[in-house]
XYZ file of C-alpha atoms in Angstrom:
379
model
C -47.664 5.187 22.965
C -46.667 6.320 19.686
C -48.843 5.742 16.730
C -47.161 3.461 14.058
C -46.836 5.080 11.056
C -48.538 3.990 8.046
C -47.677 4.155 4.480
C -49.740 4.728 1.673
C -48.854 2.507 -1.944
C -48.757 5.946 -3.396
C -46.922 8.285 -0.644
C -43.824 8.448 -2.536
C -42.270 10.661 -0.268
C -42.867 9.336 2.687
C -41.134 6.055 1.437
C -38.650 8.233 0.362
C -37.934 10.263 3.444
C -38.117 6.230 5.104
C -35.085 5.011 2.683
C -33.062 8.569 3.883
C -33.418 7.566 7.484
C -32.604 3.539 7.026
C -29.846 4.060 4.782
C -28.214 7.191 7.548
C -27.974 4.122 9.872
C -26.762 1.713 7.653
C -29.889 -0.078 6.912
C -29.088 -0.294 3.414
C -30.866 -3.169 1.963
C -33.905 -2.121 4.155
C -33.560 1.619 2.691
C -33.510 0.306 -0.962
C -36.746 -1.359 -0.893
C -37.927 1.801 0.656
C -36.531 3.813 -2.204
C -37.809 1.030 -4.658
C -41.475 1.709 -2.955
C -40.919 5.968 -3.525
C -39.953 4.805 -7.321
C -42.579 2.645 -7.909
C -45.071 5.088 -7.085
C -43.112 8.052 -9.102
C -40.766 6.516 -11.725
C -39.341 9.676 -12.654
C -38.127 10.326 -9.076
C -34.344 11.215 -9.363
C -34.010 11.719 -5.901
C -34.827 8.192 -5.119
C -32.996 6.846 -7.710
C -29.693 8.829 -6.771
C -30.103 7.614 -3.190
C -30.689 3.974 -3.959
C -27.247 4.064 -5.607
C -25.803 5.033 -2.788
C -26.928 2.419 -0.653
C -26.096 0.197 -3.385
C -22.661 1.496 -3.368
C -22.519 1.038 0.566
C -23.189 -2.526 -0.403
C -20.650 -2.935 -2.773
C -23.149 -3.297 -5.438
C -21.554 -0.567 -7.947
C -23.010 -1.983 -10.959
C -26.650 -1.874 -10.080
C -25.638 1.420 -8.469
C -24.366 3.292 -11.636
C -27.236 1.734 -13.690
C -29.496 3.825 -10.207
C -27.249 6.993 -10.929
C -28.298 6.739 -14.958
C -31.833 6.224 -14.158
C -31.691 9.629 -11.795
C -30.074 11.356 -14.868
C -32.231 10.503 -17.246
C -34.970 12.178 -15.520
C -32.982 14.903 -14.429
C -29.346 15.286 -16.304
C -28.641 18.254 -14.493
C -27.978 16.156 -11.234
C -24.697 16.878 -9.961
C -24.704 14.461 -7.259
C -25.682 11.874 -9.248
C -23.114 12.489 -11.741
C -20.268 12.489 -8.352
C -21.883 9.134 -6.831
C -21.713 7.667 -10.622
C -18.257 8.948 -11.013
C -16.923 7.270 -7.267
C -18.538 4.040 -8.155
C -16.738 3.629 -11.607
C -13.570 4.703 -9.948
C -14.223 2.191 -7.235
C -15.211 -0.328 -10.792
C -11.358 0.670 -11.341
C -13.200 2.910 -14.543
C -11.181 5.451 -14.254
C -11.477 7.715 -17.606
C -15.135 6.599 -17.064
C -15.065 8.173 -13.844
C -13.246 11.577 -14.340
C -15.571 12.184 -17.138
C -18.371 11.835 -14.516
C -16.516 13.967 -12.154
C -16.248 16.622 -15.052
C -20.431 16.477 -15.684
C -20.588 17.031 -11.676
C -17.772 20.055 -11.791
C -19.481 21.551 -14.664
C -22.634 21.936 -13.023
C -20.867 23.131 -10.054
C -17.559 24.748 -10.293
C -16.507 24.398 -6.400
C -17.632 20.788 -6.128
C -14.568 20.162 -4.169
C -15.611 16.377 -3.388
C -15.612 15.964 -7.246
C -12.614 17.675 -7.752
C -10.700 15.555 -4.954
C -11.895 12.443 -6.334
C -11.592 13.675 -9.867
C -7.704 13.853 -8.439
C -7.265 10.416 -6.870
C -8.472 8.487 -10.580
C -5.736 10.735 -12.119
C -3.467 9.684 -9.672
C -4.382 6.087 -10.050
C -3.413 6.755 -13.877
C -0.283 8.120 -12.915
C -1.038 11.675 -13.894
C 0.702 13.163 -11.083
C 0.649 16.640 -12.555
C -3.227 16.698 -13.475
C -4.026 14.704 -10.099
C -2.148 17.959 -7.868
C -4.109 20.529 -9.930
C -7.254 18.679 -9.300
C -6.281 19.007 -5.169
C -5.374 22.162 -5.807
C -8.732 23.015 -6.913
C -10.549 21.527 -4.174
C -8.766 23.191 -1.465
C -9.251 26.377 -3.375
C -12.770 25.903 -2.478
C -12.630 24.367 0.508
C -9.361 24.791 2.367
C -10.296 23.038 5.143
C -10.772 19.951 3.164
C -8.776 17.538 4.886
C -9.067 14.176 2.460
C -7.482 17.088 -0.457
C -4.506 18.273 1.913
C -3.629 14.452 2.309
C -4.019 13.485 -1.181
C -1.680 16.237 -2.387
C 1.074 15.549 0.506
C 0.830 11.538 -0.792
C 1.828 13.107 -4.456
C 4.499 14.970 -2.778
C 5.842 12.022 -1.244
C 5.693 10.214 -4.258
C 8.453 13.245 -5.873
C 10.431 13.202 -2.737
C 9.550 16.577 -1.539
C 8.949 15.397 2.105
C 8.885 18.347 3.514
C 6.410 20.127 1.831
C 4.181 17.099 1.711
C 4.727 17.049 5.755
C 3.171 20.283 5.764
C -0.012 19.194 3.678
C -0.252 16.063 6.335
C 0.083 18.804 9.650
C -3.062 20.327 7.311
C -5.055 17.724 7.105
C -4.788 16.702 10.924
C -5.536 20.607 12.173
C -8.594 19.868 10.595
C -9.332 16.507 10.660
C -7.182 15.550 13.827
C -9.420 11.661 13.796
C -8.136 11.019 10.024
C -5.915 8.111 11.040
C -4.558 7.693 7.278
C -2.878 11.289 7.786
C -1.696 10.735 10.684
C -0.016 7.177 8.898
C 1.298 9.553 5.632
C 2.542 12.052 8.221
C 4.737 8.897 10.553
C 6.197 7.899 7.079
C 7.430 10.808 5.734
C 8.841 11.659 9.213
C 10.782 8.506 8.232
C 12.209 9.427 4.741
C 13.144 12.634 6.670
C 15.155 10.411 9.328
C 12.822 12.053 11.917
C 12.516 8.061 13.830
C 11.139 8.754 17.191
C 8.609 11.450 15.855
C 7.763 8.890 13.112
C 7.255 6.538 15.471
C 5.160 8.949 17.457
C 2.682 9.372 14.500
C 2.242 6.280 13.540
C 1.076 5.710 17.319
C -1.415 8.039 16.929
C -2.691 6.640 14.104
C -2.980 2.774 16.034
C -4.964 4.923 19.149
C -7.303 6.212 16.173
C -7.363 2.762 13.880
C -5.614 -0.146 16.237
C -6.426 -2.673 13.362
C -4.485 -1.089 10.137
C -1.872 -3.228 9.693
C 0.309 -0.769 7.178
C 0.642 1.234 10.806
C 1.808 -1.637 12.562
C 4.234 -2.207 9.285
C 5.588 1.041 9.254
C 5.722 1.073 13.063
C 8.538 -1.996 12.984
C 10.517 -0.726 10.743
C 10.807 2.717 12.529
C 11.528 0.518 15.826
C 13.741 -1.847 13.121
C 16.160 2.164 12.258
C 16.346 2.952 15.820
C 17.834 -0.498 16.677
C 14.785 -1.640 18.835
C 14.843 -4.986 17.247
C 12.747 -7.305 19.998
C 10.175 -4.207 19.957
C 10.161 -4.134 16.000
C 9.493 -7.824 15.794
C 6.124 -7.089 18.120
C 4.911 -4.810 15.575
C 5.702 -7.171 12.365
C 3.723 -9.644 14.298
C 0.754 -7.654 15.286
C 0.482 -6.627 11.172
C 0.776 -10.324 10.536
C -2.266 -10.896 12.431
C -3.809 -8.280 11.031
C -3.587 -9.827 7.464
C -1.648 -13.057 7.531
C -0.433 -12.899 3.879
C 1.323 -9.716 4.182
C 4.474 -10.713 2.798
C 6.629 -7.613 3.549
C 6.035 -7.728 7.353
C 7.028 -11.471 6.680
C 10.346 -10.414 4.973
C 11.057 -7.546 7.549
C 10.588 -9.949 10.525
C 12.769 -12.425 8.746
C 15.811 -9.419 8.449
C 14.956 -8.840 12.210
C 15.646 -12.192 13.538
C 18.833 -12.653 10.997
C 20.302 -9.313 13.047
C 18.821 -11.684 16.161
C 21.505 -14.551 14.919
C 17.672 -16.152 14.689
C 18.542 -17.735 11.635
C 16.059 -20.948 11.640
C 13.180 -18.545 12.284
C 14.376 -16.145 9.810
C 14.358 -18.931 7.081
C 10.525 -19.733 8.188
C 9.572 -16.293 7.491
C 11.032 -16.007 3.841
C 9.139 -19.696 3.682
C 6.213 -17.449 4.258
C 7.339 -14.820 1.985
C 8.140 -17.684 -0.924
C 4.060 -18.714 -0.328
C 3.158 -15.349 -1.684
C 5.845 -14.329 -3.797
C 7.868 -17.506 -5.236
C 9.522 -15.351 -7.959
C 11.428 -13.107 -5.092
C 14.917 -13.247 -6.467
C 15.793 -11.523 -2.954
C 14.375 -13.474 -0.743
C 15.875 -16.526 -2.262
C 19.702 -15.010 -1.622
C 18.341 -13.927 1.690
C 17.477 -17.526 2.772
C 20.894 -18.635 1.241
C 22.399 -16.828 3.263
C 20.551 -17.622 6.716
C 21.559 -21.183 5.958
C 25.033 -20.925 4.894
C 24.714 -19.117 8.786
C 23.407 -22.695 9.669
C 26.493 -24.616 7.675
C 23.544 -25.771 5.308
C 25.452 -25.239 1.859
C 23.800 -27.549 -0.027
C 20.570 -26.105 0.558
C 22.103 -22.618 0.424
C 23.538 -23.461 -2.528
C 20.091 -24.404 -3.923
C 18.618 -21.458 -2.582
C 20.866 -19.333 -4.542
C 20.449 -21.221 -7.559
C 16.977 -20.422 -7.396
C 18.038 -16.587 -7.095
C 20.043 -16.762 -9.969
C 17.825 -18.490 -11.898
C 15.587 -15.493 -11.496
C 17.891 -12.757 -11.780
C 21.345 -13.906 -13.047
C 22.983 -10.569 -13.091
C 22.419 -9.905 -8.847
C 26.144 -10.224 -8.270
C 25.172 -10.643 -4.084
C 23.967 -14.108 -5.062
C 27.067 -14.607 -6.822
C 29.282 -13.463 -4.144
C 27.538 -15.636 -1.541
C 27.849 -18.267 -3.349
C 30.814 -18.148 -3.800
C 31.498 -17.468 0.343
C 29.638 -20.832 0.739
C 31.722 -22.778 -1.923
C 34.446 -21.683 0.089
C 33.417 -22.534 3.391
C 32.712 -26.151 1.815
C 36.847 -26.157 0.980
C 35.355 -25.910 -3.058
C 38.447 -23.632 -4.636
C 36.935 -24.317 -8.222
C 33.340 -23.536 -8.042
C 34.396 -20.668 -5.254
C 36.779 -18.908 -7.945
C 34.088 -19.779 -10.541
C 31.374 -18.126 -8.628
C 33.438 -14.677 -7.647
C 34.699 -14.354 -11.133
C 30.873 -13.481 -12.245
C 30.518 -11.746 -9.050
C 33.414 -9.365 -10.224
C 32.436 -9.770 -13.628
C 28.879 -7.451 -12.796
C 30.443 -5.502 -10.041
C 34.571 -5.621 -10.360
C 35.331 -2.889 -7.390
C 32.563 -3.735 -4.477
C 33.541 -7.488 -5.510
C 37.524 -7.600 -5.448
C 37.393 -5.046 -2.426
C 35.493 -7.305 -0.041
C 36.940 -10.552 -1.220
C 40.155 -9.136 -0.321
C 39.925 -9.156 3.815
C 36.209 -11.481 3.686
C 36.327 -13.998 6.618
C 34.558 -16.690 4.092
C 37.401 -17.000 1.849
C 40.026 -17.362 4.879
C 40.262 -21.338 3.968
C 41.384 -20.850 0.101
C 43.269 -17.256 0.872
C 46.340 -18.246 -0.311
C 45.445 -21.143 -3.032
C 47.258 -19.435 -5.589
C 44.401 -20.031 -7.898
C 42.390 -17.412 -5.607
C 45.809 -14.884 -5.498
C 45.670 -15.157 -9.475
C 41.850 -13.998 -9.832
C 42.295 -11.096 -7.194
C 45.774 -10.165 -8.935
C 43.967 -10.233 -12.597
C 41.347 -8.056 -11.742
C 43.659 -5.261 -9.713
């Protein structure tokens, strides 16, 4: 049998080297009082200090762990790991200037610090500096260009300026050398999507469930490639698994809610804008989007009201004008129909006048001459 091993008050390293081997296997409160033994026994001990941030940070504990991070630079400012652990737990504090200027301390001490530079880009992105973020990616793949977390980062940016297909590329280069990064694999699935790529979107995003079966933005994303290629029963699967995932995600709500109005599911589809309406009661959408599932149900009155509600939010949508005007129709109301479609016209005269021309809805007032006079007037 093995010898336990026994620690001296004053063996600062060997508590040390104890805290490195707890907090590698996730003992992380365990490896801080280790670290907080090395310390108390050398006060001065930046290495200690650095690494009980870190397992501060794994904790979630930024605060205490920046206030670590200054204690290891004030023994040793020329720490450039403690100035790139300080600088990711401001930017996880959302402290962003905070944390580029920690980033820069890191770069300076080490020019191809391409962790520093990669995160230095993400809090630049997360201030909208797209331009300064890129150049920052740029940089870290420069020195390392197999770094897969900078190759995703830039195709994200490149996504966000519509250039698909060179931010594709940047995704195919972060899986050749990551192939288990399951967000790349995601980024990769949607931008196959803007590109109208379906089935090999649909393909990616699969991949990333076999890597990750529990990120919900996958199962999203998933649906609503199954939603384009008309595989609606399939779609509504997916919406439901990222429901489960995280119950409150209203736009897997509102997406399973279009699904099941395509379905002629229109009671269901009104539940799930219910759900929506939880999260988001100020959805001017949603609000015509339930009108309309129960005008589908012949309930105007409460369609009615549910486009009131729309309108009351966004007065110039002229869809909610239009349909309610369709349901003041249905209901044999020429007045407050004509009333209705004037505004309708009024914010959109051509799609308006067009589609009230032939529309089904106003088949019951067609020829009350009042309706003739407002289509003639605005010809």
């Amino acid at each position: 049998m093995k010898k336990p091993i026994k620690f001296k008050p004053g063996d600062y390293k060997t508590w040390y080297n104890r805290g490195i081997a707890l907090k590698n296997t996730g003992k992380w409160a365990e490896a801080i009082a280790a670290f907080d033994k090395a310390i108390a026994s050398k006060t001065d001990y930046d290495q200690a200090w650095q690494n009980r941030g870190i397992a501060l940070s794994d904790l979630g504990r930024f605060e205490e762990a920046i206030a670590s991070y200054d204690m290891a630079l004030k023994f040793q400012p020329g720490n450039r790991e403690a100035w790139y652990y300080r600088g990711v737990a401001l930017k996880n504090l959302g402290r962003l200037e905070d944390a580029i200027a920690s980033f820069d301390n890191a770069i300076v001490l080490k020019a191809n610090y391409y962790q520093a530079w990669n995160n230095r880009g993400v809090a630049l992105k997360s201030l909208g500096r797209l331009e300064d973020a890129i150049a920052c990616f740029d940089k870290a793949i420069e020195s390392n260009s197999k770094y897969h977390q900078a190759w995703n980062n830039r195709g994200l940016i490149l996504s966000e300026w519509g250039q698909f297909k060179e931010a594709l590329n940047c995704f195919d280069k972060a899986i050749e050398f990551n192939p288990g990064d399951h967000k790349a694999w995601y980024n990769r699935g949607v931008t196959l999507g803007h590109l109208g790529r379906e089935e090999e979107e649909l393909a990616s995003l699969d991949t990333a469930l076999s890597i990750q079966p529990d990120y919900y933005l996958a199962w999203y994303n998933r649906g609503r490639s199954l939603e384009n290629l008309g595989r609606l029963e399939e779609s509504l699967a997916s919406y439901d698994k990222a429901i489960e995932l995280k119950f409150n995600y209203y736009q897997a709500w509102e997406s399973r809610g279009y699904v099941l109005g395509s379905l002629g599911r229109y009671k269901e589809e009104i539940a799930c804008y219910d759900k929506v309406l939880q999260v988001q009661p100020n959805y001017h959408i949603i609000w015509n989007n339930r009108g309309i599932a129960l005008m589908y149900l012949a309930r105007f009155d409460e369609a009615i009201a549910s486009y009131d509600k729309a309108l009351a939010l966004e007065p110039n949508y002229y869809p909610t004008w239009y349909s309610k005007a369709c349901c003041y129709a249905l209901q044999g109301n020429v007045q407050l129909a004509i009333k209705s479609l004037q505004q309708a016209i009024k914010l959109n005269p051509e799609k308006c006048i067009a589609a009230a021309k032939t529309d089904s809805y106003f088949g019951g007032i067609r020829k009350d001459e009042r309706f003739q006079a407002l289509l003639i007037a605005n010809c």
